[in-house]
Each structure stands twice: as structure tokens, then as C-alpha cells.
mmCIF file of C-alpha atoms in Angstrom:
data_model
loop_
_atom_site.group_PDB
_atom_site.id
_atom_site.type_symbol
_atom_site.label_atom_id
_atom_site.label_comp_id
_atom_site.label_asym_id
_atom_site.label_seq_id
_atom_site.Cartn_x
_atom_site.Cartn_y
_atom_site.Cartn_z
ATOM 1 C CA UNK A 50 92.178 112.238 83.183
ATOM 2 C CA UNK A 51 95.355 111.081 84.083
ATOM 3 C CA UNK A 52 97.352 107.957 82.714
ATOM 4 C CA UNK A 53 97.351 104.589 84.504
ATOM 5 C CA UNK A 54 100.494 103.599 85.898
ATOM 6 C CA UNK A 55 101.296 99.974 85.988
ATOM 7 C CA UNK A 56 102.330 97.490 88.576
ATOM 8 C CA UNK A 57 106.395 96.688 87.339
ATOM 9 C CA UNK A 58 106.473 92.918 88.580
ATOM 10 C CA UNK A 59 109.273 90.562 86.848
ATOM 11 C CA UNK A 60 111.267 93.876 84.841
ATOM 12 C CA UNK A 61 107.666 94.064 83.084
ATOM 13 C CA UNK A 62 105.362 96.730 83.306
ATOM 14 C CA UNK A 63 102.105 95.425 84.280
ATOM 15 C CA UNK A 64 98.269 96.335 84.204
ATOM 16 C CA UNK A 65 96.635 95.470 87.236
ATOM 17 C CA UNK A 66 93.431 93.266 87.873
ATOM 18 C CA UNK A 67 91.716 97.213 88.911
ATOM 19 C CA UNK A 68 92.741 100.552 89.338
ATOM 20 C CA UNK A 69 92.697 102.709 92.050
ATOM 21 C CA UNK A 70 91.998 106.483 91.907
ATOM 22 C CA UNK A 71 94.481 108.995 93.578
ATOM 23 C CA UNK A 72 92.426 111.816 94.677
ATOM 24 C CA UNK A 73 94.156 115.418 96.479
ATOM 25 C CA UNK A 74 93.129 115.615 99.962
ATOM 26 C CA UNK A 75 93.238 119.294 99.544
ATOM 27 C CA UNK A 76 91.194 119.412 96.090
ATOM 28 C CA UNK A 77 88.837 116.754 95.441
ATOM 29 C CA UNK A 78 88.208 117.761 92.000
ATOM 30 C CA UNK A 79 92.213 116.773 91.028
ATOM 31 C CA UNK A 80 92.807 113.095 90.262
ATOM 32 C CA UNK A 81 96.463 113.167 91.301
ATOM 33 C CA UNK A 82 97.294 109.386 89.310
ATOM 34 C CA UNK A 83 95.351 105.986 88.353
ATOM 35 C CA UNK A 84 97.053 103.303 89.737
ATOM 36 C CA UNK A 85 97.041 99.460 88.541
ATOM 37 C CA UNK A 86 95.881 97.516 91.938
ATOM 38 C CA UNK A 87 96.746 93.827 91.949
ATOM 39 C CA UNK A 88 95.332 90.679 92.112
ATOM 40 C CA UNK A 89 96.597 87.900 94.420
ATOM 41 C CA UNK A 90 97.714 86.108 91.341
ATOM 42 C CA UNK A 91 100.158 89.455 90.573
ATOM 43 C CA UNK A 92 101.290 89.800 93.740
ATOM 44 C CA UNK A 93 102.472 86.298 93.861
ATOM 45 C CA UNK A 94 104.348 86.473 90.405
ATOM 46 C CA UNK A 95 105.667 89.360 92.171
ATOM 47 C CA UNK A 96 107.080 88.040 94.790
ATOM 48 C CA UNK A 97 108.529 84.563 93.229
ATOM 49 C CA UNK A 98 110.356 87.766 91.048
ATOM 50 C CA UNK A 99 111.382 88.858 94.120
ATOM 51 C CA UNK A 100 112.836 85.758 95.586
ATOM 52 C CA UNK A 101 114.660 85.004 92.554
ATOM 53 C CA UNK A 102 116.360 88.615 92.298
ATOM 54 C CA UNK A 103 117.170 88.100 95.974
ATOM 55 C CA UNK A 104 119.927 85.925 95.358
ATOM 56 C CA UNK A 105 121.659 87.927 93.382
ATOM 57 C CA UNK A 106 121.370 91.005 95.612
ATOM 58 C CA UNK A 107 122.881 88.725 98.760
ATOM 59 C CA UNK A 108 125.764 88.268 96.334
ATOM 60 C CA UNK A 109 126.792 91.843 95.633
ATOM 61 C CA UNK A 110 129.392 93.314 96.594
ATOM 62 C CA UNK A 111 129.272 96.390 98.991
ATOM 63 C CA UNK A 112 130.472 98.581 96.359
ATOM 64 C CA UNK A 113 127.840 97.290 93.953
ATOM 65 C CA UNK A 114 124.943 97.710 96.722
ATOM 66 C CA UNK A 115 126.805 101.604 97.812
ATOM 67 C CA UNK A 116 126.392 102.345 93.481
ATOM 68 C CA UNK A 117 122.761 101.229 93.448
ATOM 69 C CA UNK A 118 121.475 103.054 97.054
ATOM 70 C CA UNK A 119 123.601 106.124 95.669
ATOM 71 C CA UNK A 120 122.200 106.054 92.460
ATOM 72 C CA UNK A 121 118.925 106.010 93.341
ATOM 73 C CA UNK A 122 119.335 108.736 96.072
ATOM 74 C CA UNK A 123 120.887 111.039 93.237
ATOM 75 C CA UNK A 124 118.165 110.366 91.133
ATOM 76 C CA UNK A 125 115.594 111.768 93.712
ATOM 77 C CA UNK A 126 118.009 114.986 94.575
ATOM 78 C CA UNK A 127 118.015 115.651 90.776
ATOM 79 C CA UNK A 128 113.913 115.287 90.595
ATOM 80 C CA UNK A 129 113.733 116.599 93.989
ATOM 81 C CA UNK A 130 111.028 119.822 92.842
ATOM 82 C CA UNK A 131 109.317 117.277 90.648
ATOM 83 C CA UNK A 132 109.056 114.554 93.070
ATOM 84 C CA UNK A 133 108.001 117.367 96.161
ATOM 85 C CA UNK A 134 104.954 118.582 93.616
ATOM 86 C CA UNK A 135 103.409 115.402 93.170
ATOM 87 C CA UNK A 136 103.823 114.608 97.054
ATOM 88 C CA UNK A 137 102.291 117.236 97.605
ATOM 89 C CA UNK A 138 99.409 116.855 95.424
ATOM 90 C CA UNK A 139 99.195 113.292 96.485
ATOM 91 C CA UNK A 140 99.125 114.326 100.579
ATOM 92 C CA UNK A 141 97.584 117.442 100.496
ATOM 93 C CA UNK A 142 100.743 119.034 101.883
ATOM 94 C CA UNK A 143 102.255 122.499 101.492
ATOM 95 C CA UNK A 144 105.195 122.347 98.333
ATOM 96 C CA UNK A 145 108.073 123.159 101.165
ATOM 97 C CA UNK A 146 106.864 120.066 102.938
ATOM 98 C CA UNK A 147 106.694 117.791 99.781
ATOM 99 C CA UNK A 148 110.115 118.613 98.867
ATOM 100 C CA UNK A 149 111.684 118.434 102.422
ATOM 101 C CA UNK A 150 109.826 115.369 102.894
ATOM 102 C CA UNK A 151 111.401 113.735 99.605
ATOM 103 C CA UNK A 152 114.664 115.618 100.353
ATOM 104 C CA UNK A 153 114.350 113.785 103.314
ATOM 105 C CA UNK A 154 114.282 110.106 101.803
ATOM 106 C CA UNK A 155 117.220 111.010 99.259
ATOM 107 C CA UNK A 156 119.262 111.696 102.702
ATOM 108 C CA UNK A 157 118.138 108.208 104.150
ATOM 109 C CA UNK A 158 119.258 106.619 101.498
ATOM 110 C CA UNK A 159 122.503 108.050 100.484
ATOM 111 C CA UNK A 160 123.308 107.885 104.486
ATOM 112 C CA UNK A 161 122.471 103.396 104.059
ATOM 113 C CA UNK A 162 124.413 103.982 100.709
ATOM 114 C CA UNK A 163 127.542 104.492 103.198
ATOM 115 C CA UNK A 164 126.675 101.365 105.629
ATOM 116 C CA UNK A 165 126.638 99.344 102.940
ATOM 117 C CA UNK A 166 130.496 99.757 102.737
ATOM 118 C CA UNK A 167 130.743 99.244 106.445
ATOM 119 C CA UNK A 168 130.333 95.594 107.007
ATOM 120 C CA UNK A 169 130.070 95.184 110.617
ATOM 121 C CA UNK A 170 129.504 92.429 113.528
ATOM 122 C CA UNK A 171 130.282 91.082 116.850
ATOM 123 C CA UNK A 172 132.560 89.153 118.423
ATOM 124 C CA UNK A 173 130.985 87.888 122.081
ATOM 125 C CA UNK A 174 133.050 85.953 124.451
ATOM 126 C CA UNK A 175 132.063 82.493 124.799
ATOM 127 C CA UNK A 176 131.372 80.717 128.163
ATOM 128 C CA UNK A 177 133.191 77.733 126.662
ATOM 129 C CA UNK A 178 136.797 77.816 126.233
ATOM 130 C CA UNK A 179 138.246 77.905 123.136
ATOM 131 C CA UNK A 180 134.838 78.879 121.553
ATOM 132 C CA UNK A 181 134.038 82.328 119.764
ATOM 133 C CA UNK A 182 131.155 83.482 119.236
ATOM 134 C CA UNK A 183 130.482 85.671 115.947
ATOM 135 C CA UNK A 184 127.528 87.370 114.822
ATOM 136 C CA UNK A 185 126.824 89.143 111.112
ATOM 137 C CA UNK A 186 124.079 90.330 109.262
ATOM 138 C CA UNK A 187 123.059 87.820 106.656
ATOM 139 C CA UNK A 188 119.883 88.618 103.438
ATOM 140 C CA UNK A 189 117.589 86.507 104.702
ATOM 141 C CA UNK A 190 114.705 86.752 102.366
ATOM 142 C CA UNK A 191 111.990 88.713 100.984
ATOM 143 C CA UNK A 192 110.316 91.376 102.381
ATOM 144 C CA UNK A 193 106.659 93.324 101.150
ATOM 145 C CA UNK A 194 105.926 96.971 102.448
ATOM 146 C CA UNK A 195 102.583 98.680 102.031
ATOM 147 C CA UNK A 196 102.835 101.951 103.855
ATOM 148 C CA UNK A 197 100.546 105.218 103.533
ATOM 149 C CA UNK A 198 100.903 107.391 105.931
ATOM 150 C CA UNK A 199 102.167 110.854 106.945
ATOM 151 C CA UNK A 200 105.593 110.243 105.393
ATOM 152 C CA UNK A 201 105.006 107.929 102.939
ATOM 153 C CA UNK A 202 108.305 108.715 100.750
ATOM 154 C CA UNK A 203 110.005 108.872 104.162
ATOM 155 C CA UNK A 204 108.442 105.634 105.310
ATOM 156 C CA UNK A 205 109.582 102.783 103.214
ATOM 157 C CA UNK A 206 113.303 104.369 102.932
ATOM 158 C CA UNK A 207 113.363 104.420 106.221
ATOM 159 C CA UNK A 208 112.426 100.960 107.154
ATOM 160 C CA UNK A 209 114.020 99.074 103.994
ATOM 161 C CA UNK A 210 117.298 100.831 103.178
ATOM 162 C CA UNK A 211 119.334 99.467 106.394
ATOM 163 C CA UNK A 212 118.127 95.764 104.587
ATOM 164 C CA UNK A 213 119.385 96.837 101.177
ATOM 165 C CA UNK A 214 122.903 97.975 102.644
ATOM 166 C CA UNK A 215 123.689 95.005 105.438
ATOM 167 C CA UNK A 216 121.818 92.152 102.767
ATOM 168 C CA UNK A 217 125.448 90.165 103.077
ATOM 169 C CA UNK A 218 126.508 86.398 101.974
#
């Protein structure tokens, strides 16, 4: 039997209200992890933890945001075989695929690493005289992803890391 892993909400680790069983899709008989599943109570804690670390983020600097979306792309190259093998226990998917899949996501988010050193916006005439108009990306708030799927170390990179780089003042 495996260990449970816990829910990290408010820079705790937490056990959940349940647990939810990780099976392989490709053997039955392998529990793969046991995961601590939620209540609503958690997931509101966790995201008034979220909210209040969101500040803080808007604040950084674009060097500070580039450190932590490089770091933690480095950190999956470096556990890259590691990562792959439990993928591909998890999904049911051949090794190669695991690992490309996760090599995949360290890409994503050592390419948003990059953005986040390239603030950008727009400029748009005005039809008003003596009026600009000037558009920029702005953190507006918090944001919850539950995604399983066919890329599911792929997925949430790939929607949330473009947030993480342009989250601006």
C-alpha cells in the first residue's frame, strides 16, 4: 500500500476529509498513490490562502517571477525519468510517452519563464484627440484548475503559466 499524500493548503501539509485511490489503467492490481480529497471547508481555506499569496505574486518583479517559473522547470528536467515513471503508471502510458509528456511541461514553462521578462502591451489610437489609449496585462485574481485528461502534466502548464509570467501591478 502506498502512502497518502496530502492536500498542501496555507504552506501546510494537509489530510483531506477522504482519500482517493490512484489505480494504473494498464494494471489494475497497482495502486499508483492515495490521495487526500477535500472537503468544501479545505478548499475554501485554500483558496482565502490563495488570495492572500496573490498579492504578493502581482508585486514581483519579472526577474523574481522568471527565477520561480525557471526554477520549477529545472526541477522537473532534473526529475524528468522519475516524474515520466509515475506518469506513466498513473496514465497507463508507454515510459517514452511519460517522459516526453513531462519533458514537455518543463519546456512550457521555462518558455513563460522568458515572457515573464517581456512585459508587453498596446498602444491603440484614440478616436478622440489628444487621448491614448493603453492596454496591459494586470493579476487579476485567483484562479482553480482541476484537469485529468490525456496530458494532464501538459495541461495545467499549459493553461496557467502565461498567468504566472504576465500577473503584473
Amino acid at each position: 500500500m502506498s502512502d497518502l499524500h496530502q492536500n498542501f493548503i496555507a504552506g501546510e501539509w494537509i489530510t483531506g476529509a477522504g482519500v482517493t485511490r490512484n489505480i494504473n489503467p494498464s494494471n489494475t492490481n497497482d495502486v499508483v498513490g492515495e490521495y487526500a480529497q477535500a472537503d468544501s471547508a479545505q478548499a475554501a481555506t485554500a483558496i482565502a490562502a490563495a488570495k492572500a499569496a496573490a498579492t504578493g505574486w502581482a508585486r514581483s518583479t519579472p526577474q523574481e517571477r522568471y527565477d520561480v517559473l525557471k526554477k520549477i522547470s529545472d526541477e522537473i528536467l532534473a526529475r524528468k525519468e522519475e516524474l515520466g515513471r509515475l506518469l506513466a503508471r498513473e496514465e497507463g502510458k508507454t515510459l517514452p510517452e511519460g517522459i516526453g509528456e513531462v519533458t514537455r511541461a518543463a519546456q512550457i514553462f521555462a518558455f513563460f519563464s522568458g515572457e515573464a521578462l517581456r512585459l508587453r502591451g498596446d498602444k491603440l489610437a484614440s478616436v478622440r484627440p489628444g487621448v491614448e489609449v493603453e492596454i496591459t496585462r494586470e493579476a487579476i485574481g485567483v484562479v482553480g484548475l482541476s484537469r485529468r485528461g490525456i496530458f494532464p502534466s501538459r495541461s495545467p502548464p499549459g493553461k496557467l503559466h502565461r498567468h504566472f509570467a504576465t500577473a503584473m501591478r
